[in-house]
Amino acid sequence: MINIAVASNFKAPLQTVLADAPFIDDYDVKLSAASSGILYTQIKHGAPFDIFLSADQHRPTQLVAEGLAYPHSLATYAQGVLALWQPSANLPNHFIAIANPRFSPYGVASQYYLNKHFDGGYKRILANNITQAFQYIDSGNAALGLVALSTLKWAYSKDSQVKYLQFTELPSDKYPKIVQKGVILKSTEHKRAAERVMDHLLSESVQQRFNQFGYKSE
């Protein structure tokens, strides 16, 4: 069993690229998705993960500094992209959803963008993670919000509703880079298997697929 702690925004793309990985029949893979901050805390408290795929670069780097992860395994696997999503201009509420910056790197970037470049008179709703921010907007509990471009692309690929196209990709120079790094944890009992997974994610063909999913290469 390979247990992967993955930032919520990346669960669906990860499932997709692992489904046809050449080694997938050799291992059972379990994905545990949450905000990067929550996963980091779980790892610090001894959660039995083999790989940590964070939505930021700081927490995996910190795990290396703390002696909990292998330095040679630290790698950037994707760079996140923010989109301003407003599915309907006629929704009567005045709430804007973003991920909680306390736990989510996407939340940090979203808060920065709103503070610097957006003054729409909306009341902010803080979601636990970027996926929940998407759900608040999708359900109509928020009129608009900042979400991962990858989540919108994924939703449209599964359900071709026009509302998933009602977004504006935000200029990358308007918010801090969302550099997503991964690392292999020293607590793993499946180091070789974990290395195969990381090598697969960093391969050129898989990186091209991530670009199609709405991520950027570093």
PDB file of C-alpha atoms in Angstrom:
ATOM      1  CA  MET A   1       0.000   0.000   0.000  1.00  0.00           C
ATOM      2  CA  ILE A   2       1.271   3.446  -0.991  1.00  0.00           C
ATOM      3  CA  ASN A   3      -0.459   6.147   1.041  1.00  0.00           C
ATOM      4  CA  ILE A   4      -0.304   9.562  -0.601  1.00  0.00           C
ATOM      5  CA  ALA A   5      -1.267  12.759   1.223  1.00  0.00           C
ATOM      6  CA  VAL A   6      -2.397  15.097  -1.560  1.00  0.00           C
ATOM      7  CA  ALA A   7      -3.591  18.703  -1.597  1.00  0.00           C
ATOM      8  CA  SER A   8      -7.301  18.776  -2.397  1.00  0.00           C
ATOM      9  CA  ASN A   9      -6.875  20.589  -5.710  1.00  0.00           C
ATOM     10  CA  PHE A  10      -4.681  17.824  -7.045  1.00  0.00           C
ATOM     11  CA  LYS A  11      -6.628  14.680  -6.112  1.00  0.00           C
ATOM     12  CA  ALA A  12      -8.504  14.280  -9.398  1.00  0.00           C
ATOM     13  CA  PRO A  13      -5.476  14.894 -11.679  1.00  0.00           C
ATOM     14  CA  LEU A  14      -3.427  12.507  -9.543  1.00  0.00           C
ATOM     15  CA  GLN A  15      -6.050   9.781  -9.832  1.00  0.00           C
ATOM     16  CA  THR A  16      -6.059  10.243 -13.601  1.00  0.00           C
ATOM     17  CA  VAL A  17      -2.315   9.961 -14.159  1.00  0.00           C
ATOM     18  CA  LEU A  18      -1.952   7.057 -11.743  1.00  0.00           C
ATOM     19  CA  ALA A  19      -4.778   5.079 -13.344  1.00  0.00           C
ATOM     20  CA  ASP A  20      -2.634   4.160 -16.346  1.00  0.00           C
ATOM     21  CA  ALA A  21       0.808   4.335 -14.753  1.00  0.00           C
ATOM     22  CA  PRO A  22       2.972   1.374 -15.851  1.00  0.00           C
ATOM     23  CA  PHE A  23       3.461   0.215 -12.264  1.00  0.00           C
ATOM     24  CA  ILE A  24      -0.081   0.722 -10.952  1.00  0.00           C
ATOM     25  CA  ASP A  25      -0.933  -2.993 -10.914  1.00  0.00           C
ATOM     26  CA  ASP A  26       2.049  -3.640  -8.641  1.00  0.00           C
ATOM     27  CA  TYR A  27       0.728  -1.552  -5.735  1.00  0.00           C
ATOM     28  CA  ASP A  28      -2.407  -0.562  -3.910  1.00  0.00           C
ATOM     29  CA  VAL A  29      -2.578   3.239  -3.778  1.00  0.00           C
ATOM     30  CA  LYS A  30      -4.590   5.222  -1.231  1.00  0.00           C
ATOM     31  CA  LEU A  31      -5.123   8.967  -1.600  1.00  0.00           C
ATOM     32  CA  SER A  32      -5.875  11.166   1.406  1.00  0.00           C
ATOM     33  CA  ALA A  33      -6.936  14.651   0.270  1.00  0.00           C
ATOM     34  CA  ALA A  34      -7.216  17.780   2.416  1.00  0.00           C
ATOM     35  CA  SER A  35      -5.691  21.238   2.671  1.00  0.00           C
ATOM     36  CA  SER A  36      -1.902  21.296   2.737  1.00  0.00           C
ATOM     37  CA  GLY A  37      -1.865  22.746   6.243  1.00  0.00           C
ATOM     38  CA  ILE A  38      -4.032  19.982   7.665  1.00  0.00           C
ATOM     39  CA  LEU A  39      -1.998  17.258   5.945  1.00  0.00           C
ATOM     40  CA  TYR A  40       1.225  18.776   7.235  1.00  0.00           C
ATOM     41  CA  THR A  41      -0.138  18.716  10.774  1.00  0.00           C
ATOM     42  CA  GLN A  42      -1.188  15.082  10.366  1.00  0.00           C
ATOM     43  CA  ILE A  43       2.300  14.159   9.168  1.00  0.00           C
ATOM     44  CA  LYS A  44       3.857  15.942  12.139  1.00  0.00           C
ATOM     45  CA  HIS A  45       1.631  13.845  14.392  1.00  0.00           C
ATOM     46  CA  GLY A  46       2.755  10.587  12.798  1.00  0.00           C
ATOM     47  CA  ALA A  47       0.155   9.901  10.101  1.00  0.00           C
ATOM     48  CA  PRO A  48       1.388   6.920   8.017  1.00  0.00           C
ATOM     49  CA  PHE A  49       1.895   8.619   4.656  1.00  0.00           C
ATOM     50  CA  ASP A  50       4.562   7.659   2.142  1.00  0.00           C
ATOM     51  CA  ILE A  51       4.370  10.756  -0.077  1.00  0.00           C
ATOM     52  CA  PHE A  52       3.212  14.315   0.575  1.00  0.00           C
ATOM     53  CA  LEU A  53       2.044  16.331  -2.442  1.00  0.00           C
ATOM     54  CA  SER A  54       1.501  19.816  -1.094  1.00  0.00           C
ATOM     55  CA  ALA A  55      -0.054  22.832  -2.768  1.00  0.00           C
ATOM     56  CA  ASP A  56       2.906  24.909  -1.624  1.00  0.00           C
ATOM     57  CA  GLN A  57       6.675  24.645  -1.440  1.00  0.00           C
ATOM     58  CA  HIS A  58       7.110  25.659   2.201  1.00  0.00           C
ATOM     59  CA  ARG A  59       5.633  22.698   4.044  1.00  0.00           C
ATOM     60  CA  PRO A  60       7.531  19.983   2.135  1.00  0.00           C
ATOM     61  CA  THR A  61      10.723  22.020   2.534  1.00  0.00           C
ATOM     62  CA  GLN A  62      10.018  22.327   6.243  1.00  0.00           C
ATOM     63  CA  LEU A  63       9.573  18.558   6.541  1.00  0.00           C
ATOM     64  CA  VAL A  64      13.031  18.108   5.017  1.00  0.00           C
ATOM     65  CA  ALA A  65      14.482  20.635   7.469  1.00  0.00           C
ATOM     66  CA  GLU A  66      12.818  18.794  10.334  1.00  0.00           C
ATOM     67  CA  GLY A  67      14.337  15.500   9.254  1.00  0.00           C
ATOM     68  CA  LEU A  68      10.981  13.945   8.365  1.00  0.00           C
ATOM     69  CA  ALA A  69      11.451  13.754   4.586  1.00  0.00           C
ATOM     70  CA  TYR A  70      14.211  12.772   2.158  1.00  0.00           C
ATOM     71  CA  PRO A  71      16.024  15.869   0.804  1.00  0.00           C
ATOM     72  CA  HIS A  72      16.723  14.276  -2.594  1.00  0.00           C
ATOM     73  CA  SER A  73      13.002  13.665  -3.144  1.00  0.00           C
ATOM     74  CA  LEU A  74      11.912  17.312  -2.840  1.00  0.00           C
ATOM     75  CA  ALA A  75      10.584  18.360  -6.245  1.00  0.00           C
ATOM     76  CA  THR A  76       8.136  20.735  -7.913  1.00  0.00           C
ATOM     77  CA  TYR A  77       5.421  18.726  -9.627  1.00  0.00           C
ATOM     78  CA  ALA A  78       3.076  21.579 -10.662  1.00  0.00           C
ATOM     79  CA  GLN A  79       2.316  25.272 -10.380  1.00  0.00           C
ATOM     80  CA  GLY A  80      -1.240  26.256  -9.550  1.00  0.00           C
ATOM     81  CA  VAL A  81      -3.316  28.810 -11.434  1.00  0.00           C
ATOM     82  CA  LEU A  82      -6.093  30.945  -9.932  1.00  0.00           C
ATOM     83  CA  ALA A  83      -9.348  31.784 -11.691  1.00  0.00           C
ATOM     84  CA  LEU A  84     -12.127  34.190 -10.729  1.00  0.00           C
ATOM     85  CA  TRP A  85     -15.330  32.216 -11.198  1.00  0.00           C
ATOM     86  CA  GLN A  86     -18.818  33.718 -11.341  1.00  0.00           C
ATOM     87  CA  PRO A  87     -21.236  31.140 -12.788  1.00  0.00           C
ATOM     88  CA  SER A  88     -24.200  33.547 -12.813  1.00  0.00           C
ATOM     89  CA  ALA A  89     -24.346  37.321 -12.825  1.00  0.00           C
ATOM     90  CA  ASN A  90     -27.875  37.180 -11.394  1.00  0.00           C
ATOM     91  CA  LEU A  91     -27.226  35.424  -8.073  1.00  0.00           C
ATOM     92  CA  PRO A  92     -28.702  37.675  -5.347  1.00  0.00           C
ATOM     93  CA  ASN A  93     -26.186  36.997  -2.568  1.00  0.00           C
ATOM     94  CA  HIS A  94     -23.050  39.031  -1.906  1.00  0.00           C
ATOM     95  CA  PHE A  95     -20.564  36.397  -0.825  1.00  0.00           C
ATOM     96  CA  ILE A  96     -17.199  35.640  -2.362  1.00  0.00           C
ATOM     97  CA  ALA A  97     -15.563  32.303  -1.515  1.00  0.00           C
ATOM     98  CA  ILE A  98     -11.847  31.683  -1.110  1.00  0.00           C
ATOM     99  CA  ALA A  99      -9.810  28.983   0.570  1.00  0.00           C
ATOM    100  CA  ASN A 100      -8.735  29.744   4.117  1.00  0.00           C
ATOM    101  CA  PRO A 101      -5.226  31.261   3.892  1.00  0.00           C
ATOM    102  CA  ARG A 102      -4.394  29.753   7.271  1.00  0.00           C
ATOM    103  CA  PHE A 103      -4.403  26.257   5.780  1.00  0.00           C
ATOM    104  CA  SER A 104      -4.295  26.638   1.998  1.00  0.00           C
ATOM    105  CA  PRO A 105      -1.597  28.095  -0.278  1.00  0.00           C
ATOM    106  CA  TYR A 106      -4.372  28.862  -2.760  1.00  0.00           C
ATOM    107  CA  GLY A 107      -6.025  30.791   0.047  1.00  0.00           C
ATOM    108  CA  VAL A 108      -2.868  32.840   0.620  1.00  0.00           C
ATOM    109  CA  ALA A 109      -2.728  33.701  -3.086  1.00  0.00           C
ATOM    110  CA  SER A 110      -6.468  34.433  -3.188  1.00  0.00           C
ATOM    111  CA  GLN A 111      -6.346  36.744  -0.181  1.00  0.00           C
ATOM    112  CA  TYR A 112      -3.406  38.621  -1.679  1.00  0.00           C
ATOM    113  CA  TYR A 113      -5.264  39.113  -4.963  1.00  0.00           C
ATOM    114  CA  LEU A 114      -8.438  40.338  -3.277  1.00  0.00           C
ATOM    115  CA  ASN A 115      -6.570  42.760  -1.031  1.00  0.00           C
ATOM    116  CA  LYS A 116      -4.527  44.217  -3.890  1.00  0.00           C
ATOM    117  CA  HIS A 117      -6.714  44.021  -6.982  1.00  0.00           C
ATOM    118  CA  PHE A 118     -10.381  43.434  -6.151  1.00  0.00           C
ATOM    119  CA  ASP A 119     -12.929  45.712  -4.543  1.00  0.00           C
ATOM    120  CA  GLY A 120     -16.332  44.290  -5.282  1.00  0.00           C
ATOM    121  CA  GLY A 121     -18.096  44.877  -1.974  1.00  0.00           C
ATOM    122  CA  TYR A 122     -18.524  41.176  -1.292  1.00  0.00           C
ATOM    123  CA  LYS A 123     -18.359  39.449   2.090  1.00  0.00           C
ATOM    124  CA  ARG A 124     -15.722  36.727   2.176  1.00  0.00           C
ATOM    125  CA  ILE A 125     -16.487  33.103   2.962  1.00  0.00           C
ATOM    126  CA  LEU A 126     -13.447  31.077   4.005  1.00  0.00           C
ATOM    127  CA  ALA A 127     -13.495  27.467   2.860  1.00  0.00           C
ATOM    128  CA  ASN A 128     -11.347  24.739   4.403  1.00  0.00           C
ATOM    129  CA  ASN A 129      -9.561  24.240   1.074  1.00  0.00           C
ATOM    130  CA  ILE A 130      -9.726  25.318  -2.558  1.00  0.00           C
ATOM    131  CA  THR A 131     -12.032  22.448  -3.492  1.00  0.00           C
ATOM    132  CA  GLN A 132     -14.569  23.495  -0.873  1.00  0.00           C
ATOM    133  CA  ALA A 133     -14.400  27.073  -2.189  1.00  0.00           C
ATOM    134  CA  PHE A 134     -15.408  25.675  -5.583  1.00  0.00           C
ATOM    135  CA  GLN A 135     -18.284  23.760  -3.948  1.00  0.00           C
ATOM    136  CA  TYR A 136     -19.594  26.898  -2.224  1.00  0.00           C
ATOM    137  CA  ILE A 137     -19.825  28.665  -5.576  1.00  0.00           C
ATOM    138  CA  ASP A 138     -21.125  25.637  -7.467  1.00  0.00           C
ATOM    139  CA  SER A 139     -23.960  25.242  -4.958  1.00  0.00           C
ATOM    140  CA  GLY A 140     -24.899  28.932  -5.048  1.00  0.00           C
ATOM    141  CA  ASN A 141     -23.884  29.607  -1.455  1.00  0.00           C
ATOM    142  CA  ALA A 142     -21.416  32.158  -2.822  1.00  0.00           C
ATOM    143  CA  ALA A 143     -21.979  34.333  -5.857  1.00  0.00           C
ATOM    144  CA  LEU A 144     -18.390  34.113  -7.009  1.00  0.00           C
ATOM    145  CA  GLY A 145     -14.938  33.244  -5.797  1.00  0.00           C
ATOM    146  CA  LEU A 146     -11.347  32.364  -6.467  1.00  0.00           C
ATOM    147  CA  VAL A 147     -10.783  28.739  -7.403  1.00  0.00           C
ATOM    148  CA  ALA A 148      -8.149  26.557  -9.010  1.00  0.00           C
ATOM    149  CA  LEU A 149      -8.293  26.671 -12.804  1.00  0.00           C
ATOM    150  CA  SER A 150      -7.650  22.933 -12.748  1.00  0.00           C
ATOM    151  CA  THR A 151     -10.857  22.327 -10.771  1.00  0.00           C
ATOM    152  CA  LEU A 152     -12.951  24.174 -13.349  1.00  0.00           C
ATOM    153  CA  LYS A 153     -11.337  22.272 -16.210  1.00  0.00           C
ATOM    154  CA  TRP A 154     -11.933  18.999 -14.421  1.00  0.00           C
ATOM    155  CA  ALA A 155     -15.585  19.855 -13.735  1.00  0.00           C
ATOM    156  CA  TYR A 156     -16.174  20.797 -17.373  1.00  0.00           C
ATOM    157  CA  SER A 157     -14.553  17.584 -18.597  1.00  0.00           C
ATOM    158  CA  LYS A 158     -17.017  15.580 -16.489  1.00  0.00           C
ATOM    159  CA  ASP A 159     -20.119  17.728 -16.993  1.00  0.00           C
ATOM    160  CA  SER A 160     -20.022  20.137 -19.927  1.00  0.00           C
ATOM    161  CA  GLN A 161     -22.091  22.865 -18.337  1.00  0.00           C
ATOM    162  CA  VAL A 162     -21.517  26.390 -19.593  1.00  0.00           C
ATOM    163  CA  LYS A 163     -21.212  27.678 -16.022  1.00  0.00           C
ATOM    164  CA  TYR A 164     -17.800  26.029 -15.704  1.00  0.00           C
ATOM    165  CA  LEU A 165     -16.580  28.276 -18.512  1.00  0.00           C
ATOM    166  CA  GLN A 166     -17.725  31.503 -16.837  1.00  0.00           C
ATOM    167  CA  PHE A 167     -14.344  32.359 -15.371  1.00  0.00           C
ATOM    168  CA  THR A 168     -11.412  34.687 -15.843  1.00  0.00           C
ATOM    169  CA  GLU A 169      -7.911  33.275 -15.516  1.00  0.00           C
ATOM    170  CA  LEU A 170      -6.024  35.695 -13.315  1.00  0.00           C
ATOM    171  CA  PRO A 171      -2.668  37.126 -14.472  1.00  0.00           C
ATOM    172  CA  SER A 172       0.120  35.214 -12.763  1.00  0.00           C
ATOM    173  CA  ASP A 173       1.870  38.435 -11.731  1.00  0.00           C
ATOM    174  CA  LYS A 174      -1.135  39.514  -9.636  1.00  0.00           C
ATOM    175  CA  TYR A 175      -0.675  36.941  -6.872  1.00  0.00           C
ATOM    176  CA  PRO A 176       2.173  34.947  -5.301  1.00  0.00           C
ATOM    177  CA  LYS A 177       3.230  31.886  -7.265  1.00  0.00           C
ATOM    178  CA  ILE A 178       1.528  28.684  -6.141  1.00  0.00           C
ATOM    179  CA  VAL A 179       4.498  26.344  -6.411  1.00  0.00           C
ATOM    180  CA  GLN A 180       3.374  22.824  -5.550  1.00  0.00           C
ATOM    181  CA  LYS A 181       6.134  20.571  -4.245  1.00  0.00           C
ATOM    182  CA  GLY A 182       6.144  16.925  -3.270  1.00  0.00           C
ATOM    183  CA  VAL A 183       8.385  14.914  -0.996  1.00  0.00           C
ATOM    184  CA  ILE A 184       8.899  11.333   0.153  1.00  0.00           C
ATOM    185  CA  LEU A 185       8.565  10.881   3.893  1.00  0.00           C
ATOM    186  CA  LYS A 186      11.202   9.048   5.897  1.00  0.00           C
ATOM    187  CA  SER A 187       8.489   7.110   7.714  1.00  0.00           C
ATOM    188  CA  THR A 188       7.680   5.211   4.505  1.00  0.00           C
ATOM    189  CA  GLU A 189       8.187   1.471   4.380  1.00  0.00           C
ATOM    190  CA  HIS A 190       7.849   1.559   0.593  1.00  0.00           C
ATOM    191  CA  LYS A 191      10.618   3.931  -0.463  1.00  0.00           C
ATOM    192  CA  ARG A 192      11.266   2.378  -3.869  1.00  0.00           C
ATOM    193  CA  ALA A 193       7.567   2.392  -4.728  1.00  0.00           C
ATOM    194  CA  ALA A 194       7.301   6.012  -3.606  1.00  0.00           C
ATOM    195  CA  GLU A 195      10.255   6.914  -5.821  1.00  0.00           C
ATOM    196  CA  ARG A 196       8.550   5.295  -8.800  1.00  0.00           C
ATOM    197  CA  VAL A 197       5.441   7.389  -8.172  1.00  0.00           C
ATOM    198  CA  MET A 198       7.433  10.614  -7.935  1.00  0.00           C
ATOM    199  CA  ASP A 199       9.453   9.785 -11.057  1.00  0.00           C
ATOM    200  CA  HIS A 200       6.200   9.189 -12.911  1.00  0.00           C
ATOM    201  CA  LEU A 201       4.736  12.542 -11.847  1.00  0.00           C
ATOM    202  CA  LEU A 202       7.872  14.370 -12.967  1.00  0.00           C
ATOM    203  CA  SER A 203       8.121  12.638 -16.341  1.00  0.00           C
ATOM    204  CA  GLU A 204       7.741  14.841 -19.410  1.00  0.00           C
ATOM    205  CA  SER A 205       4.575  13.133 -20.651  1.00  0.00           C
ATOM    206  CA  VAL A 206       2.794  13.465 -17.304  1.00  0.00           C
ATOM    207  CA  GLN A 207       3.928  17.083 -16.923  1.00  0.00           C
ATOM    208  CA  GLN A 208       2.316  17.835 -20.292  1.00  0.00           C
ATOM    209  CA  ARG A 209      -0.915  16.291 -19.041  1.00  0.00           C
ATOM    210  CA  PHE A 210      -0.814  18.473 -15.936  1.00  0.00           C
ATOM    211  CA  ASN A 211      -0.562  21.519 -18.203  1.00  0.00           C
ATOM    212  CA  GLN A 212      -3.716  20.355 -19.979  1.00  0.00           C
ATOM    213  CA  PHE A 213      -5.418  19.960 -16.595  1.00  0.00           C
ATOM    214  CA  GLY A 214      -4.875  23.655 -15.809  1.00  0.00           C
ATOM    215  CA  TYR A 215      -1.485  23.735 -14.138  1.00  0.00           C
ATOM    216  CA  LYS A 216       1.729  25.371 -15.283  1.00  0.00           C
ATOM    217  CA  SER A 217       5.243  24.027 -15.337  1.00  0.00           C
ATOM    218  CA  GLU A 218       7.639  25.886 -13.063  1.00  0.00           C
TER     219      GLU A 218
END
